[in-house]
């Protein structure tokens, strides 16, 4: 049972309203596939209503004193911290995140993100380019108006903050569609926003299926920008749907992150960091270090210890503080991830550990997959396709050139990492790896101040840092002929 009762409604215009079609979506607990609650399913007409509400609220919010906007967002950050216990439990039940992770990462990072962008609200400065004598040109950044946001199921709480915080700070009104699998924390955040005084209509939450509600949001003519996080295949559909009104698009898509361990790496650090890179959140992370590239001199030693680490990870009930790995977020996804072990073996790969659901009776109803390590060759499907589970594909290399070629042998380009004590080599790889983020002797470190996003088929645009404020604003160049004389090009 959930402590908080979810009203089976959509959050539109500052109120809980019924979905027009009266349809519902069951929300399941992936630990045992029991039903947590039902939520209202938003359809295209509900998205239209939400866009209307956002359109009405956008000018008020956008023209509010930016410091006042910031103050409301800061208040929300405090309120999220006050609700820490409730949000930890909600996220654990809805997604399968172990409470120890939700306590250390999901909830504090969510509060930190709102706090960072609350502070940013009144610091979005314009500039004055030097132009012609007698003329002034100033450039200001304006909100876009109504922005649509579509988020996936792997970090629903945290991604709600990554999407909403900068958009609000910049003065936009939002319609957000959480994943149909994990809508609860987004609904709760909207409620907290209302409580702290963010005006009605500024944030609207419409849970629903992607091909219906998501599709309508992406194509809606009154939505000026769509920010999407999800798979590369869906990202392409969003781009197509956005073409009608040529809205701005920001895409955070899939990845197949190379994680390179050189012969001079500090092996215990590389093992701990690589395990975090691929096993944290059951590997359901776009930035997961899912291709582990090992120098052949240390490959055997690393693999033996890494497999030992993987086998020691405690799988269990996400609500148990001792649990280190919970279930995957859905049954369908569990089956997909398990299938990849078969695919690996069919292509000549070797399963070093895992590759199956755990045998323990207590876990048999849940969507669990054992931490899996597979040896493969560069062309194999498990070396190219995103598995999005606790599934490490391991390959070896003999020198730096081969390591770089393997690292860049992907259509994606999101996260990447390397473990070495050789400083020139680390910087050379940081320069040459085709990826939006490079971690040296660490993995998957993020901060609201540092831009997050990918190259190639991992998408375009950036979350976080000042970069994201450019995504949620548009520059306007204003020309002033300040001595009111005829401008030079009209002189005869
Ligand atoms: P998904 O693409 O299936 O769904 C993502 C969201 O899009 C969901 O809310 C879904 O309902 C919606 N959607 C589905 N079809 C749609 C359509 N036709 N139009 C509009 N919206 C639609 O992805 P998922 O399975 O929920 O998440 C996993 C994927 O997300 C992985 O590929 C992962 O790498 C990626 N991801 C990327 C990042 C990043 O920042 N780059 C972060 C997390 C996850």
Coordinates of C-alpha atoms and ligand atoms in Angstrom, one line a residue:
X1 CA 0.0 0.0 0.0
X2 CA 1.1 3.5 -0.7
X3 CA 1.1 5.9 2.3
X4 CA -0.1 8.7 0.0
X5 CA -3.3 8.1 -1.8
X6 CA -3.1 9.2 -5.4
X7 CA -6.2 10.8 -6.8
X8 CA -6.9 9.1 -10.0
X9 CA -6.7 12.5 -11.8
X10 CA -4.5 14.7 -14.0
X11 CA -3.0 17.9 -12.7
X12 CA -4.1 20.7 -15.1
X13 CA -4.4 24.5 -14.4
X14 CA -3.6 24.0 -10.7
X15 CA -6.4 21.5 -10.1
X16 CA -6.9 17.7 -10.1
X17 CA -9.2 17.0 -13.0
X18 CA -10.6 13.8 -14.5
X19 CA -9.2 12.6 -17.8
X20 CA -11.7 13.3 -20.6
X21 CA -11.9 9.6 -21.7
X22 CA -12.2 8.3 -18.1
X23 CA -9.5 5.7 -18.9
X24 CA -7.0 4.6 -16.3
X25 CA -3.5 3.1 -16.2
X26 CA -2.5 0.6 -13.5
X27 CA 0.8 1.4 -11.7
X28 CA 2.7 -1.7 -10.7
X29 CA 5.4 -2.3 -8.0
X30 CA 8.2 -4.1 -9.9
X31 CA 9.3 -5.9 -6.7
X32 CA 6.3 -8.2 -6.8
X33 CA 4.2 -6.9 -9.7
X34 CA 1.4 -6.0 -7.4
X35 CA -0.8 -3.0 -8.3
X36 CA 0.2 0.1 -6.3
X37 CA -2.7 2.3 -7.6
X38 CA -4.4 3.4 -10.8
X39 CA -3.9 6.7 -12.3
X40 CA -5.9 8.6 -14.9
X41 CA -4.7 8.2 -18.5
X42 CA -4.3 11.5 -20.3
X43 CA -5.3 11.5 -24.0
X44 CA -4.8 14.0 -26.8
X45 CA -7.7 16.1 -25.6
X46 CA -6.2 16.3 -22.1
X47 CA -2.9 17.4 -23.5
X48 CA -4.8 20.1 -25.4
X49 CA -6.5 21.3 -22.2
X50 CA -3.1 21.3 -20.4
X51 CA -1.5 23.3 -23.2
X52 CA -4.4 25.9 -22.9
X53 CA -3.8 26.2 -19.2
X54 CA 0.0 26.6 -19.7
X55 CA -0.6 29.2 -22.5
X56 CA -2.7 31.3 -20.1
X57 CA -0.2 31.1 -17.3
X58 CA 3.0 31.6 -19.4
X59 CA 2.9 35.4 -19.8
X60 CA 2.3 35.9 -16.0
X61 CA 5.1 33.6 -15.0
X62 CA 7.4 34.8 -17.7
X63 CA 7.0 38.5 -16.7
X64 CA 7.2 37.9 -13.0
X65 CA 10.2 39.4 -11.2
X66 CA 12.9 36.8 -11.9
X67 CA 14.0 36.8 -8.2
X68 CA 10.4 36.0 -7.1
X69 CA 10.3 33.1 -9.5
X70 CA 13.6 31.9 -8.2
X71 CA 12.4 32.2 -4.6
X72 CA 9.4 29.9 -5.3
X73 CA 11.7 27.4 -6.9
X74 CA 14.0 27.6 -3.8
X75 CA 11.1 27.0 -1.6
X76 CA 10.2 23.9 -3.5
X77 CA 13.8 22.6 -3.0
X78 CA 13.3 23.0 0.8
X79 CA 9.9 21.4 0.6
X80 CA 11.3 18.4 -1.3
X81 CA 13.9 17.9 1.5
X82 CA 11.1 18.0 4.1
X83 CA 9.4 15.3 2.1
X84 CA 12.5 13.1 1.8
X85 CA 11.2 10.0 3.5
X86 CA 8.0 10.0 1.5
X87 CA 9.7 10.6 -1.8
X88 CA 12.3 7.8 -1.1
X89 CA 9.5 5.4 -0.5
X90 CA 7.5 6.5 -3.5
X91 CA 10.4 6.2 -5.8
X92 CA 11.4 2.8 -4.4
X93 CA 7.9 1.3 -4.8
X94 CA 7.2 2.9 -8.2
X95 CA 10.5 2.2 -9.9
X96 CA 12.4 -0.4 -7.8
X97 CA 15.2 1.9 -6.8
X98 CA 16.7 0.7 -3.6
X99 CA 16.0 3.1 -0.7
X100 CA 19.7 3.4 0.0
X101 CA 20.2 4.9 -3.6
X102 CA 17.1 7.0 -3.4
X103 CA 18.3 8.5 -0.1
X104 CA 21.9 9.1 -1.3
X105 CA 21.1 10.1 -4.9
X106 CA 17.6 10.6 -6.2
X107 CA 16.1 12.8 -3.6
X108 CA 19.1 15.0 -2.7
X109 CA 19.9 15.4 -6.4
X110 CA 16.3 16.5 -7.1
X111 CA 16.4 19.1 -4.3
X112 CA 19.9 20.2 -5.4
X113 CA 18.7 20.7 -9.0
X114 CA 15.7 22.9 -8.0
X115 CA 18.0 24.8 -5.7
X116 CA 20.6 25.4 -8.3
X117 CA 18.1 26.7 -10.9
X118 CA 16.2 28.7 -8.3
X119 CA 19.4 30.6 -7.8
X120 CA 19.8 30.8 -11.6
X121 CA 16.4 32.5 -12.3
X122 CA 17.7 36.1 -11.9
X123 CA 21.1 35.5 -13.5
X124 CA 20.1 35.0 -17.1
X125 CA 21.9 38.0 -18.4
X126 CA 21.8 39.5 -21.9
X127 CA 24.7 41.4 -23.5
X128 CA 25.5 44.5 -25.6
X129 CA 27.5 43.8 -28.7
X130 CA 29.5 46.9 -29.8
X131 CA 27.8 47.9 -33.1
X132 CA 27.7 51.2 -35.1
X133 CA 28.3 54.7 -33.7
X134 CA 24.9 56.2 -32.7
X135 CA 23.3 52.9 -32.3
X136 CA 22.7 50.6 -29.4
X137 CA 22.1 46.9 -29.7
X138 CA 21.1 44.8 -26.8
X139 CA 20.4 41.1 -26.6
X140 CA 18.0 39.7 -24.1
X141 CA 17.0 36.1 -23.5
X142 CA 13.2 35.6 -23.4
X143 CA 11.3 32.5 -22.3
X144 CA 9.8 30.4 -25.1
X145 CA 6.3 30.3 -23.6
X146 CA 4.8 26.8 -23.4
X147 CA 7.3 23.9 -23.3
X148 CA 6.4 20.2 -23.5
X149 CA 8.5 17.7 -21.6
X150 CA 8.5 13.9 -22.0
X151 CA 10.4 11.8 -19.5
X152 CA 11.3 8.1 -19.2
X153 CA 10.9 5.6 -16.3
X154 CA 14.5 5.1 -15.2
X155 CA 14.9 8.2 -12.9
X156 CA 11.4 9.7 -12.9
X157 CA 11.9 12.0 -9.8
X158 CA 15.4 13.2 -10.7
X159 CA 14.5 13.8 -14.4
X160 CA 11.4 15.7 -13.4
X161 CA 13.8 18.2 -11.7
X162 CA 16.3 18.2 -14.6
X163 CA 13.5 19.1 -16.9
X164 CA 11.3 21.4 -14.8
X165 CA 13.8 23.4 -12.8
X166 CA 15.6 25.2 -15.7
X167 CA 12.4 25.6 -17.7
X168 CA 10.7 27.3 -14.7
X169 CA 13.7 29.4 -13.9
X170 CA 13.7 30.7 -17.5
X171 CA 10.1 31.7 -17.1
X172 CA 8.3 29.1 -19.2
X173 CA 5.0 27.2 -18.4
X174 CA 5.2 23.4 -18.7
X175 CA 3.2 20.5 -19.8
X176 CA 5.0 17.3 -18.7
X177 CA 4.2 13.8 -19.6
X178 CA 5.9 11.3 -17.3
X179 CA 6.3 7.6 -18.3
X180 CA 3.1 5.6 -18.1
X181 CA 5.2 3.2 -15.9
X182 CA 6.4 5.6 -13.3
X183 CA 4.2 8.7 -13.0
X184 CA 3.8 9.0 -9.2
X185 CA 6.8 11.2 -8.1
X186 CA 6.1 13.7 -10.9
X187 CA 2.5 14.0 -9.8
X188 CA 3.7 14.5 -6.2
X189 CA 6.2 17.2 -7.2
X190 CA 3.4 19.1 -9.0
X191 CA 1.4 19.0 -5.8
X192 CA 4.3 20.4 -3.9
X193 CA 4.8 23.1 -6.5
X194 CA 1.2 24.1 -6.0
X195 CA 1.7 24.1 -2.2
X196 CA 4.7 26.4 -2.3
X197 CA 2.8 28.9 -4.4
X198 CA 3.8 28.3 -8.0
X199 CA 0.8 29.8 -9.8
X200 CA -1.9 27.6 -11.4
X201 CA -1.2 26.5 -14.9
X202 CA 2.5 27.0 -14.8
X203 CA 3.0 23.3 -14.3
X204 CA 0.7 20.7 -15.7
X205 CA 1.2 16.9 -15.4
X206 CA -0.6 14.6 -17.9
X207 CA 0.5 11.0 -17.5
X208 CA -0.4 8.8 -20.5
X209 CA 0.9 6.6 -23.2
X210 CA 3.7 7.8 -25.4
X211 CA 2.0 7.1 -28.8
X212 CA -1.1 9.0 -27.7
X213 CA -0.4 11.8 -25.1
X214 CA 3.4 12.0 -25.9
X215 CA 2.7 12.2 -29.6
X216 CA 0.1 15.0 -29.2
X217 CA 2.5 17.0 -27.0
X218 CA 5.3 16.7 -29.5
X219 CA 3.1 17.8 -32.4
X220 CA 1.0 20.5 -30.6
X221 CA 1.1 23.8 -32.5
X222 CA 1.1 25.9 -29.4
X223 CA 4.1 24.2 -27.8
X224 CA 7.2 26.2 -28.6
X225 CA 9.7 23.6 -27.5
X226 CA 9.8 19.9 -26.7
X227 CA 12.4 18.4 -24.3
X228 CA 12.6 14.7 -24.6
X229 CA 14.5 12.0 -22.7
X230 CA 14.1 8.4 -23.9
X231 CA 15.2 6.0 -26.5
X232 CA 16.7 7.0 -29.8
X233 CA 13.9 5.4 -31.8
X234 CA 11.2 7.4 -30.0
X235 CA 13.4 10.5 -30.2
X236 CA 13.2 10.2 -34.0
X237 CA 9.4 10.1 -33.8
X238 CA 9.4 13.2 -31.6
X239 CA 11.5 15.1 -34.2
X240 CA 9.1 14.1 -36.9
X241 CA 6.1 15.2 -34.8
X242 CA 7.7 18.5 -34.0
X243 CA 8.0 19.5 -37.7
X244 CA 4.5 20.9 -38.0
X245 CA 5.2 24.1 -36.1
X246 CA 9.0 23.8 -36.2
X247 CA 9.3 23.8 -32.4
X248 CA 12.7 23.7 -30.8
X249 CA 13.7 20.1 -29.9
X250 CA 16.1 18.9 -27.2
X251 CA 16.9 15.2 -27.2
X252 CA 18.5 13.1 -24.4
X253 CA 18.6 9.6 -25.9
X254 CA 20.4 6.3 -25.5
X255 CA 24.0 5.4 -25.0
X256 CA 26.6 2.6 -25.0
X257 CA 29.2 4.2 -22.9
X258 CA 32.8 3.0 -23.2
X259 CA 34.6 2.6 -19.9
X260 CA 38.3 2.1 -20.5
X261 CA 40.6 0.5 -17.9
X262 CA 44.3 0.9 -18.8
X263 CA 47.2 -1.2 -17.5
X264 CA 48.2 1.5 -15.0
X265 CA 44.7 2.0 -13.5
X266 CA 44.2 1.8 -9.7
X267 CA 42.4 -1.5 -10.0
X268 CA 40.2 -1.4 -6.8
X269 CA 39.0 2.1 -7.8
X270 CA 38.4 1.0 -11.4
X271 CA 36.4 -2.0 -10.1
X272 CA 34.2 0.0 -7.7
X273 CA 33.7 2.8 -10.3
X274 CA 32.9 0.4 -13.1
X275 CA 30.4 -1.5 -10.9
X276 CA 28.7 1.8 -10.1
X277 CA 28.8 2.7 -13.8
X278 CA 26.9 -0.4 -14.9
X279 CA 25.1 -1.8 -11.9
X280 CA 23.7 1.3 -10.2
X281 CA 20.0 1.6 -10.8
X282 CA 20.1 -2.0 -12.2
X283 CA 22.0 -0.5 -15.2
X284 CA 19.0 1.4 -16.3
X285 CA 20.9 4.6 -17.1
X286 CA 21.6 6.2 -20.4
X287 CA 25.1 7.0 -19.2
X288 CA 25.8 3.5 -18.0
X289 CA 29.4 2.3 -18.6
X290 CA 28.1 -0.7 -20.5
X291 CA 31.1 -1.4 -22.7
X292 CA 34.1 -2.2 -20.4
X293 CA 37.3 -2.1 -22.4
X294 CA 40.2 -3.7 -20.6
X295 CA 44.0 -3.6 -21.4
X296 CA 45.0 -7.1 -22.0
X297 CA 47.7 -6.9 -19.3
X298 CA 45.2 -6.4 -16.5
X299 CA 42.1 -8.0 -18.1
X300 CA 42.2 -11.4 -16.2
X301 CA 42.9 -9.8 -12.8
X302 CA 40.2 -7.1 -13.4
X303 CA 37.6 -9.6 -14.6
X304 CA 38.1 -12.0 -11.7
X305 CA 37.7 -9.3 -9.2
X306 CA 34.9 -7.5 -11.0
X307 CA 32.9 -10.8 -11.3
X308 CA 33.5 -11.3 -7.6
X309 CA 32.1 -7.8 -6.9
X310 CA 29.1 -8.5 -9.2
X311 CA 28.3 -11.7 -7.4
X312 CA 28.4 -10.0 -4.0
X313 CA 25.8 -7.3 -4.9
X314 CA 22.8 -7.8 -2.6
X315 CA 19.6 -8.1 -4.6
X316 CA 16.3 -7.7 -2.7
X317 CA 13.3 -5.7 -1.6
X318 CA 14.0 -2.0 -2.6
X319 CA 12.5 -1.0 0.8
X320 CA 15.1 -2.9 2.7
X321 CA 18.0 -0.5 3.5
X322 CA 20.5 -3.4 3.0
X323 CA 19.4 -4.0 -0.6
X324 CA 22.0 -2.8 -3.2
X325 CA 20.1 -3.8 -6.3
X326 CA 16.4 -3.8 -6.8
X327 CA 14.3 -5.1 -9.7
X328 CA 14.2 -3.7 -13.2
X329 CA 11.2 -1.3 -13.7
X330 CA 8.9 -3.6 -15.6
X331 CA 8.4 -7.3 -16.6
X332 CA 8.7 -6.5 -20.2
X333 CA 12.0 -4.9 -19.7
X334 CA 13.3 -7.7 -17.6
X335 CA 12.5 -10.2 -20.4
X336 CA 14.2 -7.9 -22.9
X337 CA 17.4 -7.7 -20.8
X338 CA 17.5 -11.5 -20.2
X339 CA 17.1 -12.1 -23.9
X340 CA 20.4 -10.2 -24.5
X341 CA 22.4 -13.0 -22.7
X342 CA 21.0 -15.5 -25.2
X343 CA 21.9 -13.2 -28.0
X344 CA 25.4 -12.8 -26.7
X345 CA 25.9 -16.6 -26.5
X346 CA 24.4 -17.2 -30.0
X347 CA 27.1 -14.8 -31.3
X348 CA 29.9 -16.6 -29.6
X349 CA 30.1 -14.5 -26.4
X350 CA 30.8 -15.9 -23.0
X351 CA 28.6 -15.2 -19.9
X352 CA 31.2 -14.7 -17.0
X353 CA 28.5 -14.3 -14.4
X354 CA 24.7 -13.6 -14.2
X355 CA 22.7 -13.7 -17.4
X356 CA 19.6 -14.9 -15.6
X357 CA 16.9 -14.1 -13.1
X358 CA 17.9 -14.9 -9.5
X359 CA 16.7 -18.3 -8.2
X360 CA 15.7 -17.1 -4.7
X361 CA 12.0 -17.7 -4.1
X362 CA 11.6 -14.3 -2.4
X363 CA 12.5 -12.6 -5.7
X364 CA 10.6 -14.8 -8.1
X365 CA 7.6 -12.4 -8.5
X366 CA 9.8 -9.4 -9.2
X367 CA 11.5 -8.1 -12.4
X368 CA 15.0 -9.0 -11.2
X369 CA 18.1 -9.7 -13.3
X370 CA 21.4 -10.8 -11.8
X371 CA 24.4 -8.5 -12.4
X372 CA 25.7 -9.8 -15.7
X373 CA 29.1 -9.7 -17.3
X374 CA 29.6 -11.0 -20.8
X375 CA 32.8 -11.2 -23.0
X376 CA 32.1 -10.3 -26.6
X377 CA 33.6 -9.1 -29.9
X378 CA 33.3 -5.6 -31.2
X379 CA 30.7 -6.4 -33.9
X380 CA 28.4 -8.4 -31.6
X381 CA 25.0 -7.0 -30.9
X382 CA 25.7 -6.8 -27.2
X383 CA 28.7 -4.6 -28.1
X384 CA 26.6 -2.2 -30.2
X385 CA 23.0 -2.1 -28.8
X386 CA 21.9 -0.5 -25.6
X387 CA 20.7 -3.2 -23.2
X388 CA 19.7 -0.8 -20.5
X389 CA 20.1 -3.3 -17.7
X390 CA 22.8 -4.7 -15.3
X391 CA 24.7 -6.0 -18.2
X392 CA 28.4 -5.3 -18.8
X393 CA 29.9 -6.2 -22.2
X394 CA 33.7 -6.7 -21.9
X395 CA 36.3 -6.4 -24.6
X396 CA 40.1 -6.2 -24.5
X397 CA 42.7 -4.0 -26.3
X398 CA 46.5 -4.0 -26.6
X399 CA 47.4 -0.3 -27.1
X400 CA 45.9 3.2 -26.9
X401 CA 45.0 3.4 -30.6
X402 CA 43.0 0.2 -30.3
X403 CA 41.3 1.4 -27.1
X404 CA 40.3 4.7 -28.8
X405 CA 39.0 3.0 -31.9
X406 CA 36.9 0.6 -29.8
X407 CA 35.6 3.4 -27.6
X408 CA 34.4 5.4 -30.7
X409 CA 33.0 2.4 -32.5
X410 CA 29.4 3.4 -31.7
X411 CA 26.7 5.5 -33.2
X412 CA 26.0 6.9 -29.7
X413 CA 28.1 9.4 -27.8
X414 CA 26.8 10.1 -24.3
X415 CA 28.9 9.0 -21.3
X416 CA 32.4 7.7 -21.3
X417 CA 35.1 7.0 -18.8
X418 CA 38.8 6.0 -18.4
X419 CA 40.9 4.8 -15.6
X420 CA 44.6 5.6 -15.7
X421 CA 47.4 7.3 -13.8
X422 CA 49.0 8.7 -17.0
X423 CA 47.9 12.4 -17.2
X424 CA 48.8 13.1 -20.8
X425 CA 47.0 9.9 -21.9
X426 CA 43.9 10.9 -19.9
X427 CA 43.7 14.4 -21.5
X428 CA 44.4 13.0 -25.0
X429 CA 41.4 10.6 -24.6
X430 CA 39.3 13.3 -23.1
X431 CA 39.9 15.2 -26.3
X432 CA 39.5 12.3 -28.7
X433 CA 36.5 10.4 -27.3
X434 CA 33.3 11.1 -29.2
X435 CA 31.0 11.7 -26.2
X436 CA 29.3 14.5 -24.4
X437 CA 30.7 13.5 -21.1
X438 CA 34.1 12.0 -20.1
X439 CA 34.9 10.8 -16.6
X440 CA 38.6 10.4 -15.6
X441 CA 39.1 8.0 -12.7
X442 CA 35.4 8.2 -11.8
X443 CA 32.1 7.4 -13.5
X444 CA 28.6 8.8 -13.8
X445 CA 29.3 11.9 -11.7
X446 CA 26.8 14.7 -12.4
X447 CA 26.1 18.1 -11.0
X448 CA 23.5 20.7 -11.9
X449 CA 26.2 23.1 -12.8
X450 CA 27.8 20.9 -15.5
X451 CA 26.1 20.3 -18.9
X452 CA 24.7 16.9 -19.6
X453 CA 24.0 15.5 -23.0
X454 CA 25.3 13.6 -26.0
X455 CA 26.9 13.5 -29.4
X456 CA 25.6 11.6 -32.4
X457 CA 22.6 9.4 -31.9
X458 CA 22.6 10.2 -28.2
X459 CA 20.8 13.4 -29.1
X460 CA 21.3 17.1 -29.1
X461 CA 20.9 20.0 -26.7
X462 CA 22.1 19.9 -23.1
X463 CA 20.5 19.6 -19.7
X464 CA 21.9 21.5 -16.7
X465 CA 24.6 24.2 -16.4
X466 CA 24.1 27.5 -18.1
X467 CA 23.8 25.6 -21.4
X468 CA 20.3 24.5 -20.5
X469 CA 19.2 28.1 -19.9
X470 CA 20.0 28.7 -23.6
X471 CA 17.7 25.7 -24.4
X472 CA 14.8 27.2 -22.5
X473 CA 15.2 30.8 -23.7
X474 CA 15.4 32.5 -27.1
X475 CA 17.7 35.5 -27.8
X476 CA 16.1 38.7 -28.9
X477 CA 18.3 41.4 -30.5
X478 CA 17.0 45.0 -30.1
X479 CA 18.3 47.8 -32.2
X480 CA 18.1 51.4 -30.9
X481 CA 19.0 54.4 -33.0
X482 CA 19.5 56.5 -29.9
X483 CA 20.2 59.9 -31.4
X484 CA 17.2 59.5 -33.7
X485 CA 19.2 60.5 -36.7
X486 CA 18.7 58.8 -40.1
X487 CA 20.7 55.6 -40.0
X488 CA 23.8 55.7 -42.3
X489 CA 22.5 53.3 -45.0
X490 CA 19.5 55.7 -45.7
X491 CA 21.7 58.7 -46.3
X492 CA 21.6 60.0 -49.9
Ligands
LIG1 P1 10.9 5.5 -24.5 O1 11.5 6.2 -25.6 O2 10.2 4.2 -24.8 O3 9.9 6.4 -23.7 C1 10.3 7.7 -23.2 C2 9.1 8.5 -23.0 O4 8.6 8.8 -24.3 C3 8.0 7.9 -22.2 O5 7.3 8.9 -21.4 C4 7.0 7.4 -23.3 O6 5.7 7.3 -22.9 C5 7.2 8.5 -24.4 N1 6.9 8.1 -25.7 C6 6.8 6.9 -26.3 N2 6.5 6.9 -27.6 C7 6.3 8.2 -27.9 C8 5.9 9.0 -29.0 N3 5.6 8.3 -30.2 N4 5.8 10.3 -29.0 C9 6.1 11.0 -27.8 N5 6.5 10.3 -26.7 C10 6.5 9.0 -26.7 O7 12.1 5.2 -23.5 P2 12.1 4.5 -22.1 O8 12.1 3.0 -22.4 O9 11.0 5.0 -21.2 O10 13.5 4.9 -21.5 C11 14.7 4.2 -21.8 C12 15.5 5.0 -22.8 O11 15.7 6.3 -22.4 C13 16.8 4.4 -23.0 O12 17.1 4.3 -24.4 C14 17.7 5.4 -22.4 O13 19.1 5.4 -22.8 C15 17.0 6.7 -22.6 N6 17.5 7.7 -21.6 C16 18.2 8.7 -22.0 C17 18.7 9.6 -21.1 C18 19.6 10.8 -21.5 O14 19.6 11.8 -20.7 N7 20.3 10.8 -22.6 C19 18.4 9.5 -19.8 C20 17.6 8.4 -19.4 C21 17.1 7.5 -20.3

